[in-house]
PDB file of C-alpha atoms and ligand atoms in Angstrom:
ATOM      1  CA  UNK A1155       0.000   0.000   0.000  1.00  0.00           C
ATOM      2  CA  UNK A1156       1.449   3.402  -0.883  1.00  0.00           C
ATOM      3  CA  UNK A1157       1.049   6.512   1.252  1.00  0.00           C
ATOM      4  CA  UNK A1158      -2.031   7.802  -0.587  1.00  0.00           C
ATOM      5  CA  UNK A1159      -3.713   4.399  -0.322  1.00  0.00           C
ATOM      6  CA  UNK A1160      -2.960   4.353   3.402  1.00  0.00           C
ATOM      7  CA  UNK A1161      -4.588   7.758   3.758  1.00  0.00           C
ATOM      8  CA  UNK A1162      -7.698   6.471   1.965  1.00  0.00           C
ATOM      9  CA  UNK A1163      -7.879   3.359   4.136  1.00  0.00           C
ATOM     10  CA  UNK A1164      -7.333   5.335   7.326  1.00  0.00           C
ATOM     11  CA  UNK A1165      -9.973   7.926   6.424  1.00  0.00           C
ATOM     12  CA  UNK A1166     -12.517   5.110   6.006  1.00  0.00           C
ATOM     13  CA  UNK A1167     -11.636   3.524   9.351  1.00  0.00           C
ATOM     14  CA  UNK A1168     -11.318   6.571  11.632  1.00  0.00           C
ATOM     15  CA  UNK A1169     -13.814   9.271  12.461  1.00  0.00           C
ATOM     16  CA  UNK A1170     -13.105  12.516  10.689  1.00  0.00           C
ATOM     17  CA  UNK A1171     -11.572  14.461  13.603  1.00  0.00           C
ATOM     18  CA  UNK A1172      -9.232  11.543  14.390  1.00  0.00           C
ATOM     19  CA  UNK A1173      -8.213  11.320  10.752  1.00  0.00           C
ATOM     20  CA  UNK A1174      -7.482  15.059  10.621  1.00  0.00           C
ATOM     21  CA  UNK A1175      -5.475  14.765  13.841  1.00  0.00           C
ATOM     22  CA  UNK A1176      -3.479  11.950  12.176  1.00  0.00           C
ATOM     23  CA  UNK A1177      -2.693  14.174   9.177  1.00  0.00           C
ATOM     24  CA  UNK A1178      -1.621  16.898  11.612  1.00  0.00           C
ATOM     25  CA  UNK A1179       0.717  14.499  13.425  1.00  0.00           C
ATOM     26  CA  UNK A1180       2.145  13.332  10.072  1.00  0.00           C
ATOM     27  CA  UNK A1181       2.940  16.897   8.963  1.00  0.00           C
ATOM     28  CA  UNK A1182       4.297  17.924  12.356  1.00  0.00           C
ATOM     29  CA  UNK A1183       6.422  14.778  12.637  1.00  0.00           C
ATOM     30  CA  UNK A1184       7.872  15.463   9.159  1.00  0.00           C
ATOM     31  CA  UNK A1185       8.729  19.033  10.236  1.00  0.00           C
ATOM     32  CA  UNK A1186      10.410  17.793  13.422  1.00  0.00           C
ATOM     33  CA  UNK A1187      12.304  15.081  11.538  1.00  0.00           C
ATOM     34  CA  UNK A1188      13.675  17.687   9.162  1.00  0.00           C
ATOM     35  CA  UNK A1189      14.631  19.950  12.061  1.00  0.00           C
ATOM     36  CA  UNK A1190      16.454  17.163  13.909  1.00  0.00           C
ATOM     37  CA  UNK A1191      18.034  15.487  10.874  1.00  0.00           C
ATOM     38  CA  UNK A1192      15.861  12.367  10.953  1.00  0.00           C
ATOM     39  CA  UNK A1193      14.158  10.551   8.078  1.00  0.00           C
ATOM     40  CA  UNK A1194      11.153  12.653   7.063  1.00  0.00           C
ATOM     41  CA  UNK A1195       9.165  10.004   5.206  1.00  0.00           C
ATOM     42  CA  UNK A1196       9.482   7.552   8.070  1.00  0.00           C
ATOM     43  CA  UNK A1197       8.277  10.211  10.517  1.00  0.00           C
ATOM     44  CA  UNK A1198       5.370  11.082   8.227  1.00  0.00           C
ATOM     45  CA  UNK A1199       4.357   7.415   7.981  1.00  0.00           C
ATOM     46  CA  UNK A1200       4.520   6.820  11.745  1.00  0.00           C
ATOM     47  CA  UNK A1201       2.582  10.055  12.317  1.00  0.00           C
ATOM     48  CA  UNK A1202      -0.138   9.115   9.850  1.00  0.00           C
ATOM     49  CA  UNK A1203      -0.712   5.658  11.333  1.00  0.00           C
ATOM     50  CA  UNK A1204       0.004   6.280  15.040  1.00  0.00           C
ATOM     51  CA  UNK A1205      -3.711   6.207  15.974  1.00  0.00           C
ATOM     52  CA  UNK A1206      -4.823   3.591  13.432  1.00  0.00           C
ATOM     53  CA  UNK A1207      -6.115   1.289  16.210  1.00  0.00           C
ATOM     54  CA  UNK A1208      -8.506   3.994  17.393  1.00  0.00           C
ATOM     55  CA  UNK A1209     -10.896   2.345  14.956  1.00  0.00           C
ATOM     56  CA  UNK A1210     -11.598  -0.081  17.834  1.00  0.00           C
ATOM     57  CA  UNK A1211     -14.005   1.157  20.522  1.00  0.00           C
ATOM     58  CA  UNK A1212     -12.555   1.448  24.013  1.00  0.00           C
ATOM     59  CA  UNK A1213     -14.567  -1.579  25.190  1.00  0.00           C
ATOM     60  CA  UNK A1214     -12.933  -3.762  22.538  1.00  0.00           C
ATOM     61  CA  UNK A1215      -9.291  -2.855  23.268  1.00  0.00           C
ATOM     62  CA  UNK A1216      -8.498  -5.553  25.833  1.00  0.00           C
ATOM     63  CA  UNK A1217     -10.182  -8.281  23.759  1.00  0.00           C
ATOM     64  CA  UNK A1218      -8.232  -7.173  20.655  1.00  0.00           C
ATOM     65  CA  UNK A1219      -5.014  -7.117  22.683  1.00  0.00           C
ATOM     66  CA  UNK A1220      -5.724 -10.546  24.184  1.00  0.00           C
ATOM     67  CA  UNK A1221      -6.493 -11.973  20.738  1.00  0.00           C
ATOM     68  CA  UNK A1222      -3.058 -10.839  19.513  1.00  0.00           C
ATOM     69  CA  UNK A1223      -1.100 -11.849  22.615  1.00  0.00           C
ATOM     70  CA  UNK A1224      -0.223  -8.251  23.557  1.00  0.00           C
ATOM     71  CA  UNK A1225       1.162  -8.162  27.086  1.00  0.00           C
ATOM     72  CA  UNK A1226      -0.022  -5.358  29.317  1.00  0.00           C
ATOM     73  CA  UNK A1227      -0.248  -4.403  32.958  1.00  0.00           C
ATOM     74  CA  UNK A1228      -2.695  -3.065  35.505  1.00  0.00           C
ATOM     75  CA  UNK A1229      -2.606   0.484  34.138  1.00  0.00           C
ATOM     76  CA  UNK A1230      -3.774  -0.667  30.696  1.00  0.00           C
ATOM     77  CA  UNK A1231      -6.343  -2.933  32.339  1.00  0.00           C
ATOM     78  CA  UNK A1232      -7.780   0.113  34.116  1.00  0.00           C
ATOM     79  CA  UNK A1233      -7.425   2.370  31.043  1.00  0.00           C
ATOM     80  CA  UNK A1234      -7.852   0.129  27.980  1.00  0.00           C
ATOM     81  CA  UNK A1235      -7.633   3.084  25.597  1.00  0.00           C
ATOM     82  CA  UNK A1236      -3.862   3.038  26.175  1.00  0.00           C
ATOM     83  CA  UNK A1237      -3.774  -0.248  24.284  1.00  0.00           C
ATOM     84  CA  UNK A1238      -4.421   1.562  20.993  1.00  0.00           C
ATOM     85  CA  UNK A1239      -0.656   2.215  20.877  1.00  0.00           C
ATOM     86  CA  UNK A1240       0.621  -1.403  20.859  1.00  0.00           C
ATOM     87  CA  UNK A1241      -2.457  -2.461  18.872  1.00  0.00           C
ATOM     88  CA  UNK A1242      -1.774   0.345  16.383  1.00  0.00           C
ATOM     89  CA  UNK A1243       1.710  -1.002  15.853  1.00  0.00           C
ATOM     90  CA  UNK A1244       0.273  -4.435  15.026  1.00  0.00           C
ATOM     91  CA  UNK A1245      -2.499  -2.986  12.838  1.00  0.00           C
ATOM     92  CA  UNK A1246       0.013  -0.860  10.903  1.00  0.00           C
ATOM     93  CA  UNK A1247       1.588  -4.143   9.863  1.00  0.00           C
ATOM     94  CA  UNK A1248      -1.627  -6.175   9.415  1.00  0.00           C
ATOM     95  CA  UNK A1249      -3.709  -3.650   7.494  1.00  0.00           C
ATOM     96  CA  UNK A1250      -1.235  -1.165   6.012  1.00  0.00           C
ATOM     97  CA  UNK A1251       1.678  -3.503   5.368  1.00  0.00           C
ATOM     98  CA  UNK A1252       4.274  -1.509   7.312  1.00  0.00           C
ATOM     99  CA  UNK A1253       7.408  -3.594   7.920  1.00  0.00           C
ATOM    100  CA  UNK A1254       9.722  -0.870   9.247  1.00  0.00           C
ATOM    101  CA  UNK A1255      10.444  -1.784  12.883  1.00  0.00           C
ATOM    102  CA  UNK A1256      11.416   1.793  13.785  1.00  0.00           C
ATOM    103  CA  UNK A1257       8.031   3.038  12.589  1.00  0.00           C
ATOM    104  CA  UNK A1258       6.178   0.221  14.364  1.00  0.00           C
ATOM    105  CA  UNK A1259       8.074   0.904  17.578  1.00  0.00           C
ATOM    106  CA  UNK A1260       7.289   4.644  17.500  1.00  0.00           C
ATOM    107  CA  UNK A1261       3.590   3.840  17.059  1.00  0.00           C
ATOM    108  CA  UNK A1262       3.711   1.391  19.980  1.00  0.00           C
ATOM    109  CA  UNK A1263       5.267   3.998  22.276  1.00  0.00           C
ATOM    110  CA  UNK A1264       3.333   7.111  21.321  1.00  0.00           C
ATOM    111  CA  UNK A1265       0.969   7.268  24.299  1.00  0.00           C
ATOM    112  CA  UNK A1266       3.120   6.678  27.382  1.00  0.00           C
ATOM    113  CA  UNK A1267       6.705   6.781  26.091  1.00  0.00           C
ATOM    114  CA  UNK A1268       9.256   4.350  27.473  1.00  0.00           C
ATOM    115  CA  UNK A1269      12.897   3.746  28.257  1.00  0.00           C
ATOM    116  CA  UNK A1270      15.564   4.507  25.655  1.00  0.00           C
ATOM    117  CA  UNK A1271      13.228   6.367  23.291  1.00  0.00           C
ATOM    118  CA  UNK A1272      14.663   6.721  19.796  1.00  0.00           C
ATOM    119  CA  UNK A1273      14.598  10.097  18.009  1.00  0.00           C
ATOM    120  CA  UNK A1274      11.591   8.848  16.015  1.00  0.00           C
ATOM    121  CA  UNK A1275       9.790   7.730  19.221  1.00  0.00           C
ATOM    122  CA  UNK A1276      10.320  11.232  20.642  1.00  0.00           C
ATOM    123  CA  UNK A1277       9.168  12.963  17.485  1.00  0.00           C
ATOM    124  CA  UNK A1278       5.900  11.017  17.277  1.00  0.00           C
ATOM    125  CA  UNK A1279       5.231  11.326  21.008  1.00  0.00           C
ATOM    126  CA  UNK A1280       5.650  15.088  20.870  1.00  0.00           C
ATOM    127  CA  UNK A1281       3.937  15.712  17.520  1.00  0.00           C
ATOM    128  CA  UNK A1282       0.884  13.878  18.883  1.00  0.00           C
ATOM    129  CA  UNK A1283       0.654  16.412  21.729  1.00  0.00           C
ATOM    130  CA  UNK A1284       0.889  19.637  19.758  1.00  0.00           C
ATOM    131  CA  UNK A1285      -0.085  19.143  16.105  1.00  0.00           C
ATOM    132  CA  UNK A1286      -2.224  22.009  14.777  1.00  0.00           C
ATOM    133  CA  UNK A1287      -5.668  20.604  15.678  1.00  0.00           C
ATOM    134  CA  UNK A1288      -4.704  20.210  19.372  1.00  0.00           C
ATOM    135  CA  UNK A1289      -6.216  22.958  21.495  1.00  0.00           C
ATOM    136  CA  UNK A1290      -5.673  23.169  25.269  1.00  0.00           C
ATOM    137  CA  UNK A1291      -4.049  25.612  27.705  1.00  0.00           C
ATOM    138  CA  UNK A1292      -0.267  25.543  27.273  1.00  0.00           C
ATOM    139  CA  UNK A1293      -0.160  23.970  23.819  1.00  0.00           C
ATOM    140  CA  UNK A1294       1.460  27.130  22.389  1.00  0.00           C
ATOM    141  CA  UNK A1295       4.338  26.665  24.801  1.00  0.00           C
ATOM    142  CA  UNK A1296       4.904  23.160  23.408  1.00  0.00           C
ATOM    143  CA  UNK A1297       4.761  24.574  19.853  1.00  0.00           C
ATOM    144  CA  UNK A1298       7.495  27.080  20.774  1.00  0.00           C
ATOM    145  CA  UNK A1299       9.640  24.195  22.039  1.00  0.00           C
ATOM    146  CA  UNK A1300       9.081  22.335  18.757  1.00  0.00           C
ATOM    147  CA  UNK A1301      10.688  25.296  16.980  1.00  0.00           C
ATOM    148  CA  UNK A1302      13.408  26.171  19.475  1.00  0.00           C
ATOM    149  CA  UNK A1303      14.322  23.454  21.998  1.00  0.00           C
ATOM    150  CA  UNK A1304      16.559  20.424  21.594  1.00  0.00           C
ATOM    151  CA  UNK A1305      14.892  17.079  20.906  1.00  0.00           C
ATOM    152  CA  UNK A1306      15.461  15.894  24.484  1.00  0.00           C
ATOM    153  CA  UNK A1307      14.346  19.153  26.130  1.00  0.00           C
ATOM    154  CA  UNK A1308      11.234  19.184  24.007  1.00  0.00           C
ATOM    155  CA  UNK A1309      10.365  15.576  24.810  1.00  0.00           C
ATOM    156  CA  UNK A1310      11.095  16.103  28.501  1.00  0.00           C
ATOM    157  CA  UNK A1311       8.633  19.017  28.565  1.00  0.00           C
ATOM    158  CA  UNK A1312       6.028  16.814  26.881  1.00  0.00           C
ATOM    159  CA  UNK A1313       6.484  13.995  29.388  1.00  0.00           C
ATOM    160  CA  UNK A1314       6.349  16.438  32.310  1.00  0.00           C
ATOM    161  CA  UNK A1315       3.160  17.968  30.976  1.00  0.00           C
ATOM    162  CA  UNK A1316       1.634  14.552  30.483  1.00  0.00           C
ATOM    163  CA  UNK A1317       2.404  13.474  34.072  1.00  0.00           C
ATOM    164  CA  UNK A1318       1.109  16.797  35.469  1.00  0.00           C
ATOM    165  CA  UNK A1319      -2.094  16.391  33.456  1.00  0.00           C
ATOM    166  CA  UNK A1320      -2.623  12.820  34.625  1.00  0.00           C
ATOM    167  CA  UNK A1321      -2.039  13.871  38.257  1.00  0.00           C
ATOM    168  CA  UNK A1322      -4.543  16.716  37.961  1.00  0.00           C
ATOM    169  CA  UNK A1323      -7.128  14.337  36.583  1.00  0.00           C
ATOM    170  CA  UNK A1324      -6.442  11.838  39.356  1.00  0.00           C
ATOM    171  CA  UNK A1325      -5.663   9.063  36.862  1.00  0.00           C
ATOM    172  CA  UNK A1326      -3.041   6.338  37.126  1.00  0.00           C
ATOM    173  CA  UNK A1327       0.444   7.269  35.937  1.00  0.00           C
ATOM    174  CA  UNK A1328       1.984   4.745  33.584  1.00  0.00           C
ATOM    175  CA  UNK A1329       5.400   3.627  34.905  1.00  0.00           C
ATOM    176  CA  UNK A1330       6.891   3.881  31.394  1.00  0.00           C
ATOM    177  CA  UNK A1331       6.182   7.628  31.369  1.00  0.00           C
ATOM    178  CA  UNK A1332       8.050   8.013  34.664  1.00  0.00           C
ATOM    179  CA  UNK A1333      10.976   5.940  33.347  1.00  0.00           C
ATOM    180  CA  UNK A1334      11.133   8.002  30.156  1.00  0.00           C
ATOM    181  CA  UNK A1335      11.008  11.300  32.025  1.00  0.00           C
ATOM    182  CA  UNK A1336      13.626  10.299  34.613  1.00  0.00           C
ATOM    183  CA  UNK A1337      15.983   9.175  31.882  1.00  0.00           C
ATOM    184  CA  UNK A1338      15.606  12.401  29.878  1.00  0.00           C
ATOM    185  CA  UNK A1339      15.786  14.583  32.974  1.00  0.00           C
ATOM    186  CA  UNK A1340      19.098  12.994  33.919  1.00  0.00           C
ATOM    187  CA  UNK A1341      20.352  13.315  30.330  1.00  0.00           C
ATOM    188  CA  UNK A1342      19.371  16.990  30.091  1.00  0.00           C
ATOM    189  CA  UNK A1343      20.850  17.803  33.520  1.00  0.00           C
ATOM    190  CA  UNK A1344      24.050  16.076  32.528  1.00  0.00           C
ATOM    191  CA  UNK A1345      24.435  18.606  29.726  1.00  0.00           C
ATOM    192  CA  UNK A1346      24.107  21.635  32.001  1.00  0.00           C
ATOM    193  CA  UNK A1347      27.416  23.425  32.728  1.00  0.00           C
TER     194      UNK A1347
HETATM  195 FE1  FE2 B1053      -2.928   7.923  20.303  1.00  0.00          FE
HETATM  196 FE1  FE2 B1054      -2.897  10.775  18.492  1.00  0.00          FE
END
């Protein structure tokens, strides 16, 4: 399937606002890839398909994950929507024919992050938070970082915002988000004079 065919397939499977968000992530990820010297077409592809498993309703996520042998923990059990990330990685392969492991990995990690995030993982994670259709207090600050900060500083700010948001809402914090943030915080501090 070529990129245009993927867009057609995705637009049939997702509701319109989710599809437009996906196009926004694709464009933003391509911009970030160019800025940080990463492969633009790979970033665009991962951005386009990152939410492809949102075609499943929330109630179906655990059954779909169980059917495919996806391993998950108590946080996903309590918040099954999180499973659209690992399921999206599998669906990108099943439905759209993506074989690129870097792309599949970035899709799998886009919601909660994880240890040893690759540049592509970071780009998709961040683009998802601040692509043009996103609208919430503070999003402009993240857009400034996308233009001006280093890749690690930008991603760190995204992870911090995500944890703060989850705390405010009183939801569970995924341990992978904490691991990712600790790792980047230590890396960024290590660079300070
Ligand atoms: Fe998502
Ligand atoms: Fe998304």
